[in-house]
Amino acid sequence: MRTAHLGVTPSALTAWLELRGWRQERLKTYASIWSKDDVEILVPNDTTTADYQIRVRDAVEDLARSEDTSVDDLALEISLGASDVISWRFYGEETRGGLIPLGNAAEYVANIKRAFVAAASSAVFRRAFFGRRVPISARLLAEDVQLAPTRPGSYIFPTSLQLDAPNADPNELAGAMPGYEPYERRTALSLAAGVSAVRSAIAAQRSPTAADTVGLASRGVSYELCAALAGLVGESLSVELTFKWSTTVDLRVDPPRQIRLKSSEAAEVRSLANLMYGSASTGTQTFTALVTTLHQDDPRAANGGSVRMRTVGRRESQLLLADLVEAFYRVALRAHEMRTPIEVDGRLVETPGHRSRIEDITDIRIASQSSIDFGAI
Amino acid sequence: VARIGIEENYKSWFSHSFVTAASAAAGMTCVPTGGQDFDGVDFTIRRGAIGIDLQLKATDSPSVNNDQDFVVDLDARTYNLFTSPRTNPGYLVLVTVGSDRSHWLRHSGGTTQLEHEARWVRVTGLPASDNSTSTRVVIPRQNLLTARALHDVMDLVEAEAR
């Protein structure tokens, strides 16, 4: 029985169609007819009709053909709505024979959650080692990640980050801002960047050293991420991450679609985790923030000034300070007058008892460009 | 019992060829439900986004009424599914086959013949039935399943959709 379509609702299906440029042509009694590029499909709208399930199945199968994708992937994408879907596929000796011990499965899921906490943390701060500084927002986000039904015949755990999470604090102003990306999207990008960087580091000719921790942290690698990945890659277990990016939120970069960590690389992942453990390195990153106040001791001196800013976001938003040279100060002033965010490339510095500051600032601009550097994958 | 079951399967499989041949000749899409009874539907035939659902019956000993029309006792579940509100109207197709399987498919002079015929009737729109086992459905003798007939049926469904 073809059952992939069972989670697809009429509203989710029509929302998906609208986003992809399909137009409703006409209404029938229990359905509507949509078209795009001379292709027509029938979309049922009454779940009580006797043939509702057949019609949904036909619609999803037609669309999968039209989009040249699998029915399973498309049905999941439609039913999840505006979500980035990250599928974790486990393969190797440990999964042969069609059965795995429940303890192993529980461990996979626990480590997937740890990886999300690490990625959500790096989406806020680029840090080599979080320890007790894991942001509460990162723990909350990981709690909200959805686990979709596993795929038959394999050990694939599809996880979903809902980009319009209903329990996120509403912040319409943030949503309308240029450069704004939902925290869930930034977490998914951070995960993709971090795992890609781990992949590059272990494939490199030389082993990373302490001097590399700043660069690794800048790309979203942390001890916590490495530890989670080390728990997912074993002597006889490999993992493949597949990213399906929602088109409901514009992608300002070209992130990876698939990353593999093989069982033979388990030792290197553990070594990387050991290298990052306890490191005080913080990575450079781009902060997207709204300037709240500016101060210049002497405006006529053109010696720059200090600004307070609040990072654009919902529950992960934070207050930051920075001292800016004159050129950067003028950009911040213009952004403040335009009530638009700025993007600041710099490094976060935290001193106990003081506000967090951005230092080593290399550039400030009106928000428009990506904050994620994927480097070589 | 197993052998009887196999013979019934042959009739069923053979009946599919009448539907696929007529829909292909009409330039329509014919989608099987995968050999399973999916909410009473064996096939969906579509012209663009418009479609009809079919339940197929095959027999070598058809029953007829006094008007020489064919009659089929359609199981209550399928009858109720087809007469309930639905997007695609449901049709019953009766394929009558010969009793000798070796004569079902004939070739002569570059022509292939299927023995015997397929007929159709629209079940959606018939009165609801409270019979718990089956409901008798009459299939007019003249309702041959042809490419032309399929276009006429689709024209009607299309008109209903407006």
XYZ file of C-alpha atoms in Angstrom:
539
model
C 0.000 0.000 0.000
C 1.328 3.418 -0.952
C 0.969 5.390 2.276
C 3.469 8.253 1.994
C 0.644 10.722 1.379
C -1.208 10.012 4.625
C 0.174 13.044 6.512
C -0.666 15.509 3.727
C -3.612 17.794 4.476
C -5.487 19.930 1.912
C -4.270 23.162 3.512
C -0.641 22.003 3.551
C -0.923 20.910 -0.065
C -2.444 24.177 -1.296
C 0.103 26.207 0.700
C 2.897 24.203 -0.918
C 1.421 24.734 -4.388
C 1.025 28.488 -3.896
C 4.644 28.809 -2.813
C 5.815 27.081 -5.969
C 3.856 29.157 -8.392
C 0.899 26.869 -9.044
C -2.372 28.680 -9.677
C -5.857 27.587 -8.768
C -7.759 27.365 -12.040
C -11.231 26.340 -10.929
C -13.224 24.791 -8.138
C -15.123 21.531 -8.214
C -17.613 20.423 -5.594
C -15.066 18.615 -3.446
C -11.795 19.681 -5.025
C -9.948 22.391 -6.900
C -7.873 22.200 -10.048
C -4.420 23.773 -10.066
C -2.081 24.353 -12.960
C 1.499 25.274 -13.752
C 3.346 25.057 -17.063
C 0.457 23.282 -18.811
C 0.280 20.627 -16.095
C -2.989 20.306 -14.196
C -3.571 18.502 -10.939
C -6.667 17.935 -8.868
C -6.441 18.833 -5.183
C -9.151 17.423 -2.911
C -10.460 19.798 -0.280
C -13.019 17.694 1.577
C -11.525 15.067 3.860
C -14.917 13.392 4.352
C -15.356 12.284 0.739
C -15.084 8.561 0.072
C -12.171 8.950 -2.356
C -10.237 11.607 -0.429
C -7.176 9.403 0.267
C -6.962 8.254 -3.354
C -7.126 11.842 -4.603
C -4.402 13.033 -2.210
C -2.226 10.110 -3.191
C -2.735 10.873 -6.903
C -1.943 14.565 -6.341
C 1.286 13.833 -4.438
C 2.395 11.227 -6.985
C 1.674 13.623 -9.855
C 3.624 16.386 -8.144
C 6.550 14.079 -7.371
C 6.759 13.254 -11.091
C 6.467 16.926 -11.985
C 9.160 17.922 -9.468
C 11.353 14.908 -10.288
C 11.587 13.851 -6.652
C 10.513 10.856 -4.597
C 6.960 10.558 -3.335
C 8.242 9.942 0.220
C 10.388 13.093 0.259
C 7.709 15.252 -1.296
C 4.949 14.007 1.012
C 7.157 14.717 4.014
C 8.037 18.168 2.692
C 4.390 19.049 2.102
C 3.147 17.676 5.408
C 5.869 19.457 7.389
C 5.174 22.805 5.729
C 7.843 25.443 6.144
C 10.568 23.214 7.543
C 14.173 22.340 6.915
C 14.388 18.553 6.952
C 17.619 16.878 8.006
C 17.651 13.115 7.524
C 20.178 11.033 9.436
C 20.850 7.729 7.708
C 22.816 5.108 9.610
C 24.469 2.276 7.765
C 27.116 -0.372 8.362
C 27.524 -3.700 10.135
C 25.567 -2.511 13.138
C 22.401 -2.039 11.078
C 22.629 -5.192 8.954
C 20.070 -7.926 9.384
C 17.146 -5.535 9.661
C 17.246 -5.150 13.421
C 19.177 -2.951 15.831
C 19.190 -3.075 19.615
C 16.792 -0.579 21.131
C 19.658 0.781 23.228
C 21.588 1.712 20.076
C 18.550 3.390 18.516
C 17.991 5.410 21.695
C 21.634 6.449 21.596
C 21.344 7.603 17.973
C 18.378 9.804 18.841
C 20.095 11.201 21.962
C 23.186 12.123 19.949
C 21.110 13.684 17.181
C 19.555 15.903 19.834
C 23.024 16.775 21.216
C 24.095 17.750 17.697
C 21.104 20.082 17.434
C 21.917 21.687 20.803
C 25.485 22.240 19.599
C 24.376 23.681 16.246
C 21.801 25.960 17.884
C 24.498 27.136 20.317
C 26.890 27.918 17.461
C 24.088 29.789 15.713
C 24.197 32.206 18.658
C 27.930 32.164 19.518
C 30.782 30.654 17.584
C 32.651 28.956 20.374
C 35.016 25.949 20.451
C 33.736 24.728 23.798
C 30.413 25.655 25.377
C 30.454 23.637 28.577
C 28.033 25.404 30.901
C 27.533 28.279 28.462
C 25.099 26.462 26.227
C 22.358 29.062 25.621
C 18.963 28.181 27.038
C 17.499 29.034 23.633
C 19.591 26.215 22.097
C 18.275 23.652 24.572
C 14.714 24.822 23.960
C 15.138 24.653 20.198
C 16.498 21.092 20.355
C 13.452 20.097 22.408
C 11.231 21.360 19.583
C 12.956 19.540 16.726
C 10.429 17.146 15.205
C 11.203 13.514 14.494
C 9.308 12.367 11.411
C 8.353 8.725 10.803
C 11.387 6.597 9.999
C 11.652 5.287 6.464
C 10.855 1.609 5.925
C 13.765 -0.709 5.237
C 16.506 1.510 6.576
C 17.614 3.451 9.610
C 16.796 6.926 8.485
C 15.663 9.388 11.114
C 14.164 12.414 9.351
C 14.251 15.438 11.658
C 12.505 18.682 10.966
C 13.130 22.249 12.033
C 9.893 24.153 11.612
C 10.724 27.621 10.334
C 7.479 29.156 11.516
C 7.480 27.340 14.855
C 4.189 28.249 16.543
C 5.731 28.340 20.014
C 8.429 30.822 19.049
C 7.889 34.319 20.405
C 6.106 36.353 17.779
C 8.326 39.111 16.493
C 6.781 40.438 13.320
C 9.274 43.261 13.124
C 12.173 40.795 13.033
C 10.445 38.672 10.427
C 10.083 41.647 8.098
C 13.700 42.713 8.369
C 16.196 42.259 5.577
C 18.758 39.661 6.466
C 16.517 38.012 9.009
C 16.711 34.243 9.153
C 14.688 32.273 11.667
C 16.762 30.765 14.460
C 15.694 27.318 13.237
C 17.141 28.051 9.774
C 20.379 29.414 11.262
C 20.637 26.281 13.395
C 20.240 24.034 10.346
C 22.835 26.101 8.464
C 25.144 25.993 11.461
C 24.791 22.206 11.611
C 25.527 21.891 7.899
C 28.527 24.225 8.182
C 29.831 22.530 11.333
C 29.577 18.958 10.017
C 31.091 20.072 6.687
C 34.000 21.628 8.568
C 34.494 18.429 10.598
C 34.487 16.485 7.334
C 37.091 18.837 5.820
C 39.262 18.764 8.956
C 39.500 14.988 9.097
C 40.089 14.758 5.345
C 42.964 17.269 5.529
C 46.576 16.133 5.146
C 47.587 17.258 8.621
C 45.785 16.811 11.914
C 44.243 19.982 13.351
C 46.068 21.634 16.240
C 45.087 24.107 18.950
C 45.899 26.905 16.493
C 43.056 25.696 14.287
C 40.364 25.907 16.947
C 39.462 29.533 16.183
C 38.994 28.719 12.505
C 37.001 25.601 13.311
C 34.823 27.446 15.813
C 34.229 30.163 13.223
C 32.725 27.505 10.960
C 30.414 26.131 13.628
C 32.584 23.333 15.015
C 32.441 22.905 18.776
C 33.421 20.200 21.221
C 29.729 19.511 21.736
C 29.116 18.959 18.023
C 32.159 16.699 17.681
C 31.136 14.700 20.759
C 27.641 14.175 19.333
C 29.064 13.099 15.971
C 31.551 10.793 17.703
C 28.555 9.135 19.322
C 26.919 8.660 15.925
C 29.914 7.265 14.026
C 31.228 4.005 15.395
C 33.700 1.304 14.419
C 30.972 -0.366 12.356
C 28.532 2.506 11.870
C 28.562 5.363 9.353
C 26.162 8.282 9.140
C 24.936 10.307 6.193
C 23.155 13.626 6.692
C 20.825 14.818 3.960
C 19.560 18.397 4.104
C 16.332 19.396 2.386
C 16.085 23.155 2.595
C 12.670 24.752 2.677
C 12.095 27.336 -0.026
C 9.696 29.297 2.167
C 12.677 31.204 3.596
C 15.232 32.402 1.065
C 18.612 30.705 1.200
C 21.306 33.338 0.925
C 24.040 30.732 0.567
C 24.385 27.422 -1.205
C 24.590 24.982 1.692
C 25.431 21.304 1.303
C 22.707 18.769 0.539
C 24.549 15.703 1.786
C 27.478 14.980 4.129
C 28.857 11.580 5.129
C 30.990 10.564 8.057
C 32.308 7.029 7.632
C 32.960 4.477 10.337
C 36.660 4.540 9.427
C 36.727 8.226 10.470
C 35.382 7.632 13.973
C 38.813 7.972 15.603
C 39.466 11.318 13.877
C 36.117 12.688 15.008
C 36.948 11.703 18.583
C 40.383 13.345 18.271
C 38.752 16.531 17.071
C 36.386 16.441 20.041
C 39.388 16.088 22.384
C 41.122 19.025 20.674
C 38.109 21.296 21.131
C 37.405 20.218 24.712
C 38.006 23.045 27.178
C 39.267 25.441 24.480
C 38.557 29.107 25.221
C 38.607 29.960 21.500
C 35.727 31.903 20.119
C 35.207 32.072 16.420
C 34.628 35.047 14.238
C 31.052 35.289 13.053
C 28.541 37.636 11.588
C 26.027 39.196 13.942
C 22.821 40.546 12.454
C 21.597 43.210 14.846
C 19.517 46.332 15.245
C 21.371 49.327 16.607
C 19.536 50.589 19.689
C 21.763 53.449 20.882
C 24.860 55.231 19.642
C 27.306 57.417 21.520
C 30.163 59.657 20.416
C 32.200 61.649 22.920
C 32.868 64.360 20.338
C 30.967 64.104 17.041
C 33.207 66.756 15.460
C 36.338 64.714 16.136
C 35.162 61.865 13.848
C 36.814 59.306 16.120
C 34.056 56.755 15.913
C 31.939 55.801 18.909
C 30.248 53.081 20.838
C 26.973 51.366 19.976
C 24.530 49.071 21.659
C 22.719 46.614 19.491
C 20.250 43.776 19.824
C 20.702 40.758 17.607
C 17.780 40.053 15.338
C 15.896 37.009 16.507
C 13.299 35.713 18.833
C 14.152 33.833 21.979
C 17.879 33.841 21.098
C 18.076 37.630 20.711
C 20.782 39.267 22.835
C 22.178 42.683 23.714
C 25.736 43.425 22.538
C 28.147 46.343 22.756
C 30.839 47.426 20.338
C 33.320 50.254 19.934
C 33.463 51.289 16.288
C 35.896 53.251 14.178
C 34.428 56.237 12.381
C 33.627 54.470 9.075
C 31.843 51.642 10.817
C 30.134 54.046 13.191
C 28.656 55.919 10.217
C 27.225 52.663 8.800
C 25.693 51.906 12.199
C 24.262 55.426 12.371
C 22.738 55.146 8.900
C 21.229 51.753 9.714
C 19.818 53.194 12.931
C 18.202 56.068 11.019
C 16.818 53.602 8.447
C 15.661 51.279 11.235
C 17.277 48.402 9.432
C 19.723 45.820 10.811
C 23.447 45.766 10.309
C 25.697 42.785 9.842
C 28.838 42.886 11.956
C 31.782 40.573 11.276
C 33.642 40.109 14.516
C 34.305 37.995 17.550
C 32.272 37.773 20.714
C 34.071 38.531 23.965
C 32.456 37.827 27.302
C 33.795 39.132 30.555
C 32.105 38.058 33.801
C 29.976 40.872 35.188
C 29.975 42.834 31.936
C 27.862 43.011 28.798
C 28.979 40.844 25.901
C 31.026 42.762 23.363
C 31.929 42.327 19.724
C 35.622 42.855 19.134
C 38.097 42.402 16.286
C 35.474 43.852 13.948
C 36.511 43.564 10.310
C 33.400 44.823 8.554
C 29.984 46.355 9.147
C 27.324 46.668 6.473
C 23.604 47.117 6.036
C 22.101 43.632 6.377
C 21.801 41.765 3.127
C 24.471 39.136 2.828
C 24.903 35.706 4.292
C 26.337 35.094 7.700
C 27.448 31.529 7.034
C 30.785 30.568 5.526
C 30.785 26.992 4.298
C 34.286 27.056 2.891
C 35.472 23.879 1.183
C 33.164 20.907 1.630
C -9.819 -23.998 -3.696
C -6.436 -22.619 -4.718
C -7.003 -23.597 -8.348
C -10.391 -21.879 -8.406
C -8.705 -18.801 -6.968
C -6.116 -18.839 -9.731
C -8.775 -19.095 -12.441
C -10.548 -16.069 -10.955
C -7.247 -14.186 -11.023
C -6.846 -14.925 -14.737
C -10.254 -13.399 -15.421
C -9.417 -10.409 -13.287
C -6.060 -9.805 -14.984
C -7.607 -10.268 -18.406
C -10.328 -7.742 -17.575
C -7.640 -5.126 -16.922
C -6.589 -5.272 -20.563
C -10.033 -4.018 -21.675
C -9.710 -0.951 -19.473
C -6.109 -0.132 -20.338
C -6.750 -0.678 -24.054
C -9.814 1.594 -24.120
C -8.164 4.364 -22.102
C -4.932 4.231 -24.124
C -6.914 4.361 -27.371
C -8.785 7.369 -25.952
C -5.506 9.100 -25.037
C -6.242 8.991 -21.325
C -4.149 8.055 -18.312
C -5.039 4.771 -16.670
C -3.707 4.370 -13.131
C -4.089 1.014 -11.380
C -4.274 1.016 -7.600
C -1.562 -1.609 -7.425
C -3.521 -4.831 -7.360
C -5.162 -3.954 -4.084
C -8.704 -2.928 -3.305
C -8.019 0.718 -2.485
C -11.341 2.078 -1.199
C -13.192 -0.011 -3.767
C -11.211 1.372 -6.695
C -9.274 -0.869 -9.106
C -8.380 1.812 -11.664
C -8.557 5.561 -12.067
C -8.841 6.876 -15.619
C -7.938 10.509 -16.117
C -8.218 13.091 -18.837
C -6.084 15.941 -17.505
C -7.079 16.603 -13.918
C -10.571 15.137 -14.413
C -11.045 11.476 -13.635
C -13.300 8.552 -12.885
C -12.790 5.594 -10.554
C -13.510 2.062 -11.704
C -14.376 -1.144 -9.952
C -13.914 -4.113 -12.294
C -15.797 -7.384 -12.317
C -15.012 -10.240 -14.660
C -17.209 -13.249 -15.298
C -17.747 -16.029 -17.822
C -21.331 -16.557 -16.657
C -23.001 -13.159 -16.543
C -26.505 -12.682 -15.168
C -29.079 -10.771 -17.195
C -32.505 -9.385 -16.365
C -35.704 -9.485 -18.414
C -34.478 -6.595 -20.592
C -31.335 -8.604 -21.372
C -29.262 -6.025 -19.500
C -26.486 -7.344 -17.287
C -26.850 -7.378 -13.508
C -24.115 -7.487 -10.887
C -24.529 -7.845 -7.140
C -22.036 -5.260 -5.976
C -20.762 -5.749 -2.431
C -22.261 -3.306 0.063
C -18.941 -1.675 0.954
C -18.055 -0.748 -2.629
C -21.640 0.297 -3.410
C -21.696 2.622 -0.396
C -18.251 4.041 -1.188
C -19.309 4.755 -4.778
C -22.675 6.295 -3.874
C -21.226 8.438 -1.037
C -20.058 11.992 -1.792
C -16.814 11.771 -3.771
C -14.647 13.861 -6.061
C -14.308 11.328 -8.879
C -17.532 9.516 -9.782
C -17.362 5.759 -9.395
C -18.143 3.410 -12.275
C -18.672 -0.327 -12.349
C -17.152 -2.133 -15.314
C -18.272 -5.658 -16.112
C -16.025 -7.697 -18.378
C -17.608 -10.816 -19.806
C -15.094 -13.420 -20.887
C -15.447 -16.743 -22.662
C -15.493 -19.918 -20.641
C -12.525 -21.323 -22.561
C -9.439 -19.359 -21.620
C -7.565 -20.508 -24.707
C -10.015 -18.450 -26.825
C -9.727 -15.182 -24.898
C -7.037 -13.737 -27.144
C -7.276 -14.265 -30.938
C -5.136 -13.025 -33.769
C -6.106 -12.839 -37.388
C -4.972 -10.739 -40.318
C -2.920 -8.325 -38.212
C -5.699 -7.886 -35.679
C -5.862 -8.988 -32.076
C -9.266 -9.632 -30.525
C -10.183 -9.809 -26.870
C -13.118 -12.071 -25.984
C -15.713 -10.818 -25.158
C -16.688 -7.298 -24.063
C -16.539 -4.714 -21.311
C -19.553 -2.630 -20.245
C -19.902 0.201 -17.820
C -22.419 1.906 -15.569
C -22.134 4.907 -13.312
C -22.746 3.936 -9.671
C -22.282 7.412 -8.193
C -25.711 9.003 -8.238
C -27.597 5.743 -7.706
C -29.803 5.693 -4.610
C -28.156 4.756 -1.307
C -28.815 1.231 -0.117
C -29.138 -0.111 3.397
C -28.575 -3.669 2.259
C -25.769 -5.041 4.413
C -24.357 -7.581 1.946
C -24.805 -6.419 -1.648
C -26.885 -4.283 -3.968
C -27.954 -5.259 -7.458
C -26.653 -2.919 -10.155
C -27.972 -3.005 -13.732
C -25.475 -2.495 -16.552
C -27.147 -1.570 -19.839
C -26.175 -3.911 -22.644
C -25.463 -0.995 -25.002
C -22.889 0.596 -22.605
C -19.811 -0.867 -24.291
C -16.501 0.372 -22.941
C -14.887 2.056 -25.921
C -12.609 5.019 -26.462
C -15.605 7.053 -27.654
C -17.637 6.061 -24.591
C -14.799 7.129 -22.306
C -14.706 10.562 -23.952
C -18.474 10.903 -23.522
C -18.150 9.977 -19.842
C -15.303 12.455 -19.353
C -17.259 15.205 -21.131
C -20.046 14.665 -18.634
C -17.674 14.731 -15.663
C -15.989 17.838 -17.071
C -19.375 19.555 -17.386
C -20.195 18.664 -13.790
C -16.891 20.190 -12.687
C -17.749 23.605 -14.131
